[in-house]
Amino acid sequence: MASNGTNLQQAFVPVLRAVVSMREGQPEEKKAAHQFLEKFQKSADAWPVTIGLLESDADAEAKVFAATTLRGKITYDINQVPHDSLPNLRTSLLALLKTFAPGPRPIRIQLCVCLAILAIQMKEWKEVVPSVVSALGNDTESHTCILDFLKVLPEEVTEGRKITLTEDELSERTQELLGDNAGQVVQLLLAYSQSSATAATNPQLLECITSWLREVPVGDVVNSPLLDVIFHALDSEDSFDSAVECLCAIFKETRDVDEYVQAIQVLLPRLLAMRPRIAEAAASEDLELYKGVTRLFAEAGEAWVVLIAREPINFRPLVEAVLECAARDQDREAIGLTFIFWYELKLYLVLERYIEARMQFMDVYSKLVDIIMKHLEYPTPDDPSSTDLFDGDRELEDKFREFRHLMGDVLKDCCEIMGVTECLTKVLDRMRAWMTSYGSQASATSVPHWQQLEAPLFSMRAMGRMVDKEENIILPQIMPIIVQIPSHEKLRFASIMVLGRYTEWTANHPEFLGPQFNYITSSFGTDSKEIIRAAAMSLKFFCTDCKHLLSGQVLQLQTFYDQNLDSLPIASQEEMTEGVATVVAVQPPSETYRLLKLYCDPLMARLVAKAEAARDHEAKLAVADHIQLLTIFIQWVVPHVEPNEEHPAVKYCGEIFPVLAALVETFIGFQPICERVCRCWRNMVISYRTAMAPILPLMANNLASGFSTSHQGCFLWVTSAILREFSEDREHVDETISDAIYTFFEAQATTMLRTMSDLPPTDLPDVIEDFYRLLTDAILYYPHRLIPSELFMPILQAAVAALILEQRDPLIATLHYLRDVISYGGDNPPSSTGSPNPPEIKQTVQTVMLSTGDIFVKQMMTGMMITFPRDCFADASGALLGLLEIMPEQTVGWIGTVMNLLPSGTVSEVETKRLMAKIESRLHEPDGLRSIRSLLQDFTNSYRRRYVAPRDGLGRLEAARFRFSG
């Protein structure tokens, strides 16, 4: 496979130069080097060059690149090597492995992976493990190589590179490589472990055992001296982590507890004998040691959780060990490893059949609540006067905040076991304990040990989802305390968040609403931005859940809203607006118009003032943000009005519409404002539906002119909503209105087709996405108009032309439309009415696809092989499957044509014939179409890995430019 000739030496030069450029070059040089190396790696020349580099005196970096490239070649390009040359390749790999046995380790590992992947594909190589062991020899360095190879072999086989084997071939090869060698490997590892004390604590040995555990019956390990080796390895600092990993893998393999009960009986006492190490690890302040010990107990508990529920007395020591790990974790670094265990145990204990175990572990979960509440406390700074609790470490602060929410989930688990009342009692007891000890010492400027009061407040907030709104025992005692908690930023923030979490309960206990609502509204007067943001969020929840109780204060609420709105950040403005809008929404319809004017006229005045003053980018963004506040009112204030009555909200929309239209005209070049106005118009249509008919003509004119001028997709959003809400199958829609709307849609589509004819798809990705989302609605609600129309063919051609895009969202929108179109060529298309697909519609689609199918299939397969993002594969193959369903013979022919268009040398004639033969053989089998879909996906995935798209275009696969003369 390799030679040392002059030609080969010369071939090294550009590769080595590119490797150096990747490390040291300028950005342009690195880009060029990357392109060169990417192309080189997929070429046939890479075989002799990479092996030659590994045999040469090149530097380590070049050899790592060569080994990595060789791995990719064997994985994806083995078809480039003549079959009778595979033994020579194997010989070269074994020789290289022997050479690199001393290191460097990265190269040695890559070569082991190369050999493993070759073993998978070289089906005639039967005695893989014995021949590798024999070839590498018996010295210490060879032992290292053998262990590396044995570790990677099962990983490469089971982690599923399909390579070029079929599923049946891969299954057969897996049995030959792993199943048939399992016993021999165990004996090899056992012999090695007994060869010396150093060998017994070699991390490589433990990693190798871990790798083979899925193939070796776990009982063979547990009942062999290897188990002693693994547990003794826990005593060595060098092998501790590998031993933990190995034991955890053994625990996972015993999850089927009924099958492995004997193994568990051996493992449990060995594990429990390690419990003293929890205290030792905590005392040593060795974090990694403590996390390792915690992981052992927690993952054993996860694996045996069913047995714990069945035999609570026998397994209680294990549960207590996990609890001890949680309790002693002063740094809160290991307790997270126990969370899954507590959750999975809870899932069993809440079942009726395990009620006895639930009673047995009630005290454990009670202690767990106490432990978590302690861990929830903010740290206490060394300097009592310091306000920075994390010494400026923002990453540590963010980690603590995130961790608190995870602990909150465990508190919910505890609630399910103990009951909400018992958990809330612990909250109340801690609050009272703080009041007794420190309440009298609190002042406006100092609150001693506030952390001990804030933690139960956070706990209460975390439990909120579990508390029933009928709870009448503990919450009536806690709520009066909360609104009297001393003034401290963290405490007030926590109190506000708790009150906002329990608004459903408050709605059911209106006697508590007044003090709580006053507490929230008064918080807007503080200097803390964090408190004000929390207050705005809680106000939203109060208004949403207590809207009927607050409906009598709708006028006072407007005054409060108007006074505080401008002082809030935009996110809080939106939350506050949503809250007050829900209160307006429950007023009688006769009051809707007056209240919308009361609340929204000041917003409109602010909007006009902002627009008149908007000169720079930030000021224009402020205008866009303010429009969203109007949209929120339109989303929420949706009164019930009989069809023949004047709609009060639509009346108000008619008044503000000219202002919004003027904003679009003025800021037509500023996309955020246009998008917000269009979102507002779209929500008018969605909220008030057919009642919007009086405004439609004016809206349609503005949409048409806006889209024609700006080509922004947001104008199509509104068109899509109008199309849906005024479709022919809707009630209370006059036929003339429906006709006018469809005519308006055709005008919008014509404008878009002209744009796509003038500009390439790469200049219009966002608009193409919005256009084909609109068309998905059009074909759903107006198939009998769209499909026979003159626009249907150019719209389809434009969609196929758009498949050259490489962005996910526009491609998915286009593919969805194409799939819907194809479905109308069959019997079960998507339909808004559920009526059968008319024969004339089916025939029209099939005729159109017959004339465009070759281009369609070419672009679809080109995308799947070269340009599409991976997220688009399912829809692309779904479109091909749909075409196969309605015209199988023709589609297979088109696929064959595409195969013949592929660049020379990228796919062999044998591969092409084999693929086409498989497709044709499955064409008439039951469920054969889905098999064809899998074949195409496998082929395109394989082709994509091996083929680099040429920089100068796709040759005969290049898409034709869309042209429209309408």
PDB file of N, CA, C and O in Angstrom, residues 203-241:
ATOM      1  N   PRO A 203      -5.202   1.465  34.403  1.00  0.00           N
ATOM      2  CA  PRO A 203      -6.497   1.980  33.955  1.00  0.00           C
ATOM      3  C   PRO A 203      -6.936   1.391  32.619  1.00  0.00           C
ATOM      4  O   PRO A 203      -8.125   1.211  32.372  1.00  0.00           O
ATOM      5  N   GLN A 204      -5.969   1.064  31.751  1.00  0.00           N
ATOM      6  CA  GLN A 204      -6.323   0.482  30.451  1.00  0.00           C
ATOM      7  C   GLN A 204      -7.056  -0.850  30.616  1.00  0.00           C
ATOM      8  O   GLN A 204      -7.977  -1.162  29.859  1.00  0.00           O
ATOM      9  N   LEU A 205      -6.625  -1.651  31.591  1.00  0.00           N
ATOM     10  CA  LEU A 205      -7.295  -2.924  31.852  1.00  0.00           C
ATOM     11  C   LEU A 205      -8.752  -2.689  32.224  1.00  0.00           C
ATOM     12  O   LEU A 205      -9.663  -3.345  31.701  1.00  0.00           O
ATOM     13  N   LEU A 206      -8.987  -1.736  33.112  1.00  0.00           N
ATOM     14  CA  LEU A 206     -10.351  -1.461  33.565  1.00  0.00           C
ATOM     15  C   LEU A 206     -11.208  -0.888  32.439  1.00  0.00           C
ATOM     16  O   LEU A 206     -12.385  -1.229  32.300  1.00  0.00           O
ATOM     17  N   GLU A 207     -10.597  -0.027  31.621  1.00  0.00           N
ATOM     18  CA  GLU A 207     -11.333   0.516  30.470  1.00  0.00           C
ATOM     19  C   GLU A 207     -11.709  -0.589  29.498  1.00  0.00           C
ATOM     20  O   GLU A 207     -12.786  -0.569  28.889  1.00  0.00           O
ATOM     21  N   CYS A 208     -10.823  -1.567  29.366  1.00  0.00           N
ATOM     22  CA  CYS A 208     -11.081  -2.688  28.467  1.00  0.00           C
ATOM     23  C   CYS A 208     -12.231  -3.548  28.997  1.00  0.00           C
ATOM     24  O   CYS A 208     -13.117  -3.964  28.243  1.00  0.00           O
ATOM     25  N   ILE A 209     -12.235  -3.808  30.293  1.00  0.00           N
ATOM     26  CA  ILE A 209     -13.339  -4.569  30.896  1.00  0.00           C
ATOM     27  C   ILE A 209     -14.653  -3.829  30.671  1.00  0.00           C
ATOM     28  O   ILE A 209     -15.670  -4.426  30.294  1.00  0.00           O
ATOM     29  N   THR A 210     -14.635  -2.509  30.893  1.00  0.00           N
ATOM     30  CA  THR A 210     -15.839  -1.697  30.702  1.00  0.00           C
ATOM     31  C   THR A 210     -16.350  -1.811  29.271  1.00  0.00           C
ATOM     32  O   THR A 210     -17.549  -1.971  29.031  1.00  0.00           O
ATOM     33  N   SER A 211     -15.423  -1.749  28.330  1.00  0.00           N
ATOM     34  CA  SER A 211     -15.815  -1.789  26.924  1.00  0.00           C
ATOM     35  C   SER A 211     -16.476  -3.109  26.544  1.00  0.00           C
ATOM     36  O   SER A 211     -17.387  -3.137  25.712  1.00  0.00           O
ATOM     37  N   TRP A 212     -16.053  -4.202  27.155  1.00  0.00           N
ATOM     38  CA  TRP A 212     -16.567  -5.526  26.794  1.00  0.00           C
ATOM     39  C   TRP A 212     -17.772  -5.953  27.622  1.00  0.00           C
ATOM     40  O   TRP A 212     -18.326  -7.040  27.388  1.00  0.00           O
ATOM     41  N   LEU A 213     -18.199  -5.128  28.569  1.00  0.00           N
ATOM     42  CA  LEU A 213     -19.280  -5.564  29.466  1.00  0.00           C
ATOM     43  C   LEU A 213     -20.592  -5.812  28.743  1.00  0.00           C
ATOM     44  O   LEU A 213     -21.405  -6.622  29.187  1.00  0.00           O
ATOM     45  N   ARG A 214     -20.818  -5.124  27.620  1.00  0.00           N
ATOM     46  CA  ARG A 214     -22.063  -5.356  26.889  1.00  0.00           C
ATOM     47  C   ARG A 214     -22.026  -6.670  26.124  1.00  0.00           C
ATOM     48  O   ARG A 214     -23.058  -7.160  25.677  1.00  0.00           O
ATOM     49  N   GLU A 215     -20.832  -7.229  25.963  1.00  0.00           N
ATOM     50  CA  GLU A 215     -20.694  -8.473  25.199  1.00  0.00           C
ATOM     51  C   GLU A 215     -20.464  -9.674  26.102  1.00  0.00           C
ATOM     52  O   GLU A 215     -20.891 -10.782  25.787  1.00  0.00           O
ATOM     53  N   VAL A 216     -19.786  -9.457  27.220  1.00  0.00           N
ATOM     54  CA  VAL A 216     -19.489 -10.548  28.154  1.00  0.00           C
ATOM     55  C   VAL A 216     -20.621 -10.664  29.162  1.00  0.00           C
ATOM     56  O   VAL A 216     -21.047  -9.647  29.719  1.00  0.00           O
ATOM     57  N   PRO A 217     -21.160 -11.860  29.407  1.00  0.00           N
ATOM     58  CA  PRO A 217     -22.175 -12.004  30.468  1.00  0.00           C
ATOM     59  C   PRO A 217     -21.647 -11.430  31.777  1.00  0.00           C
ATOM     60  O   PRO A 217     -20.540 -11.775  32.210  1.00  0.00           O
ATOM     61  N   VAL A 218     -22.413 -10.522  32.384  1.00  0.00           N
ATOM     62  CA  VAL A 218     -21.914  -9.814  33.555  1.00  0.00           C
ATOM     63  C   VAL A 218     -21.584 -10.776  34.693  1.00  0.00           C
ATOM     64  O   VAL A 218     -20.676 -10.535  35.500  1.00  0.00           O
ATOM     65  N   GLY A 219     -22.292 -11.904  34.733  1.00  0.00           N
ATOM     66  CA  GLY A 219     -21.994 -12.902  35.763  1.00  0.00           C
ATOM     67  C   GLY A 219     -20.591 -13.464  35.637  1.00  0.00           C
ATOM     68  O   GLY A 219     -19.957 -13.827  36.643  1.00  0.00           O
ATOM     69  N   ASP A 220     -20.073 -13.547  34.386  1.00  0.00           N
ATOM     70  CA  ASP A 220     -18.720 -14.062  34.182  1.00  0.00           C
ATOM     71  C   ASP A 220     -17.683 -13.144  34.806  1.00  0.00           C
ATOM     72  O   ASP A 220     -16.605 -13.597  35.203  1.00  0.00           O
ATOM     73  N   VAL A 221     -17.981 -11.854  34.882  1.00  0.00           N
ATOM     74  CA  VAL A 221     -17.061 -10.911  35.513  1.00  0.00           C
ATOM     75  C   VAL A 221     -17.258 -10.905  37.024  1.00  0.00           C
ATOM     76  O   VAL A 221     -16.300 -10.977  37.795  1.00  0.00           O
ATOM     77  N   VAL A 222     -18.525 -10.832  37.449  1.00  0.00           N
ATOM     78  CA  VAL A 222     -18.824 -10.729  38.883  1.00  0.00           C
ATOM     79  C   VAL A 222     -18.343 -11.973  39.631  1.00  0.00           C
ATOM     80  O   VAL A 222     -17.869 -11.876  40.777  1.00  0.00           O
ATOM     81  N   ASN A 223     -18.417 -13.124  39.006  1.00  0.00           N
ATOM     82  CA  ASN A 223     -18.042 -14.378  39.674  1.00  0.00           C
ATOM     83  C   ASN A 223     -16.613 -14.801  39.368  1.00  0.00           C
ATOM     84  O   ASN A 223     -16.243 -15.950  39.619  1.00  0.00           O
ATOM     85  N   SER A 224     -15.833 -13.878  38.845  1.00  0.00           N
ATOM     86  CA  SER A 224     -14.439 -14.188  38.540  1.00  0.00           C
ATOM     87  C   SER A 224     -13.522 -13.307  39.381  1.00  0.00           C
ATOM     88  O   SER A 224     -13.977 -12.338  40.002  1.00  0.00           O
ATOM     89  N   PRO A 225     -12.234 -13.644  39.422  1.00  0.00           N
ATOM     90  CA  PRO A 225     -11.286 -12.783  40.157  1.00  0.00           C
ATOM     91  C   PRO A 225     -11.219 -11.348  39.624  1.00  0.00           C
ATOM     92  O   PRO A 225     -10.654 -10.484  40.293  1.00  0.00           O
ATOM     93  N   LEU A 226     -11.776 -11.104  38.452  1.00  0.00           N
ATOM     94  CA  LEU A 226     -11.753  -9.736  37.923  1.00  0.00           C
ATOM     95  C   LEU A 226     -12.505  -8.767  38.825  1.00  0.00           C
ATOM     96  O   LEU A 226     -12.154  -7.580  38.890  1.00  0.00           O
ATOM     97  N   LEU A 227     -13.541  -9.251  39.531  1.00  0.00           N
ATOM     98  CA  LEU A 227     -14.283  -8.355  40.417  1.00  0.00           C
ATOM     99  C   LEU A 227     -13.381  -7.841  41.538  1.00  0.00           C
ATOM    100  O   LEU A 227     -13.433  -6.669  41.912  1.00  0.00           O
ATOM    101  N   ASP A 228     -12.521  -8.741  42.095  1.00  0.00           N
ATOM    102  CA  ASP A 228     -11.570  -8.298  43.122  1.00  0.00           C
ATOM    103  C   ASP A 228     -10.612  -7.260  42.548  1.00  0.00           C
ATOM    104  O   ASP A 228     -10.267  -6.270  43.207  1.00  0.00           O
ATOM    105  N   VAL A 229     -10.190  -7.501  41.299  1.00  0.00           N
ATOM    106  CA  VAL A 229      -9.277  -6.557  40.655  1.00  0.00           C
ATOM    107  C   VAL A 229      -9.927  -5.177  40.570  1.00  0.00           C
ATOM    108  O   VAL A 229      -9.298  -4.152  40.872  1.00  0.00           O
ATOM    109  N   ILE A 230     -11.194  -5.150  40.184  1.00  0.00           N
ATOM    110  CA  ILE A 230     -11.893  -3.864  40.004  1.00  0.00           C
ATOM    111  C   ILE A 230     -12.037  -3.147  41.340  1.00  0.00           C
ATOM    112  O   ILE A 230     -11.750  -1.941  41.446  1.00  0.00           O
ATOM    113  N   PHE A 231     -12.486  -3.849  42.385  1.00  0.00           N
ATOM    114  CA  PHE A 231     -12.668  -3.196  43.688  1.00  0.00           C
ATOM    115  C   PHE A 231     -11.333  -2.769  44.281  1.00  0.00           C
ATOM    116  O   PHE A 231     -11.232  -1.688  44.884  1.00  0.00           O
ATOM    117  N   HIS A 232     -10.278  -3.595  44.103  1.00  0.00           N
ATOM    118  CA  HIS A 232      -8.974  -3.195  44.631  1.00  0.00           C
ATOM    119  C   HIS A 232      -8.432  -1.979  43.892  1.00  0.00           C
ATOM    120  O   HIS A 232      -7.679  -1.181  44.463  1.00  0.00           O
ATOM    121  N   ALA A 233      -8.816  -1.828  42.622  1.00  0.00           N
ATOM    122  CA  ALA A 233      -8.351  -0.674  41.844  1.00  0.00           C
ATOM    123  C   ALA A 233      -8.886   0.638  42.404  1.00  0.00           C
ATOM    124  O   ALA A 233      -8.328   1.706  42.142  1.00  0.00           O
ATOM    125  N   LEU A 234      -9.966   0.572  43.188  1.00  0.00           N
ATOM    126  CA  LEU A 234     -10.505   1.777  43.817  1.00  0.00           C
ATOM    127  C   LEU A 234      -9.542   2.351  44.851  1.00  0.00           C
ATOM    128  O   LEU A 234      -9.657   3.520  45.228  1.00  0.00           O
ATOM    129  N   ASP A 235      -8.597   1.524  45.313  1.00  0.00           N
ATOM    130  CA  ASP A 235      -7.644   1.983  46.327  1.00  0.00           C
ATOM    131  C   ASP A 235      -6.463   2.718  45.716  1.00  0.00           C
ATOM    132  O   ASP A 235      -5.662   3.311  46.436  1.00  0.00           O
ATOM    133  N   SER A 236      -6.345   2.665  44.393  1.00  0.00           N
ATOM    134  CA  SER A 236      -5.230   3.322  43.718  1.00  0.00           C
ATOM    135  C   SER A 236      -5.698   4.632  43.110  1.00  0.00           C
ATOM    136  O   SER A 236      -6.721   4.685  42.422  1.00  0.00           O
ATOM    137  N   GLU A 237      -4.955   5.680  43.347  1.00  0.00           N
ATOM    138  CA  GLU A 237      -5.323   6.986  42.815  1.00  0.00           C
ATOM    139  C   GLU A 237      -5.335   6.967  41.286  1.00  0.00           C
ATOM    140  O   GLU A 237      -6.196   7.574  40.651  1.00  0.00           O
ATOM    141  N   ASP A 238      -4.375   6.257  40.693  1.00  0.00           N
ATOM    142  CA  ASP A 238      -4.266   6.232  39.233  1.00  0.00           C
ATOM    143  C   ASP A 238      -5.449   5.516  38.580  1.00  0.00           C
ATOM    144  O   ASP A 238      -5.881   5.891  37.484  1.00  0.00           O
ATOM    145  N   SER A 239      -5.939   4.481  39.228  1.00  0.00           N
ATOM    146  CA  SER A 239      -6.977   3.659  38.593  1.00  0.00           C
ATOM    147  C   SER A 239      -8.370   3.911  39.165  1.00  0.00           C
ATOM    148  O   SER A 239      -9.334   3.276  38.738  1.00  0.00           O
ATOM    149  N   PHE A 240      -8.508   4.841  40.126  1.00  0.00           N
ATOM    150  CA  PHE A 240      -9.792   5.046  40.798  1.00  0.00           C
ATOM    151  C   PHE A 240     -10.896   5.405  39.799  1.00  0.00           C
ATOM    152  O   PHE A 240     -11.969   4.790  39.791  1.00  0.00           O
ATOM    153  N   ASP A 241     -10.657   6.407  38.955  1.00  0.00           N
ATOM    154  CA  ASP A 241     -11.702   6.850  38.027  1.00  0.00           C
ATOM    155  C   ASP A 241     -12.120   5.739  37.078  1.00  0.00           C
ATOM    156  O   ASP A 241     -13.320   5.545  36.804  1.00  0.00           O
TER     157      ASP A 241
END
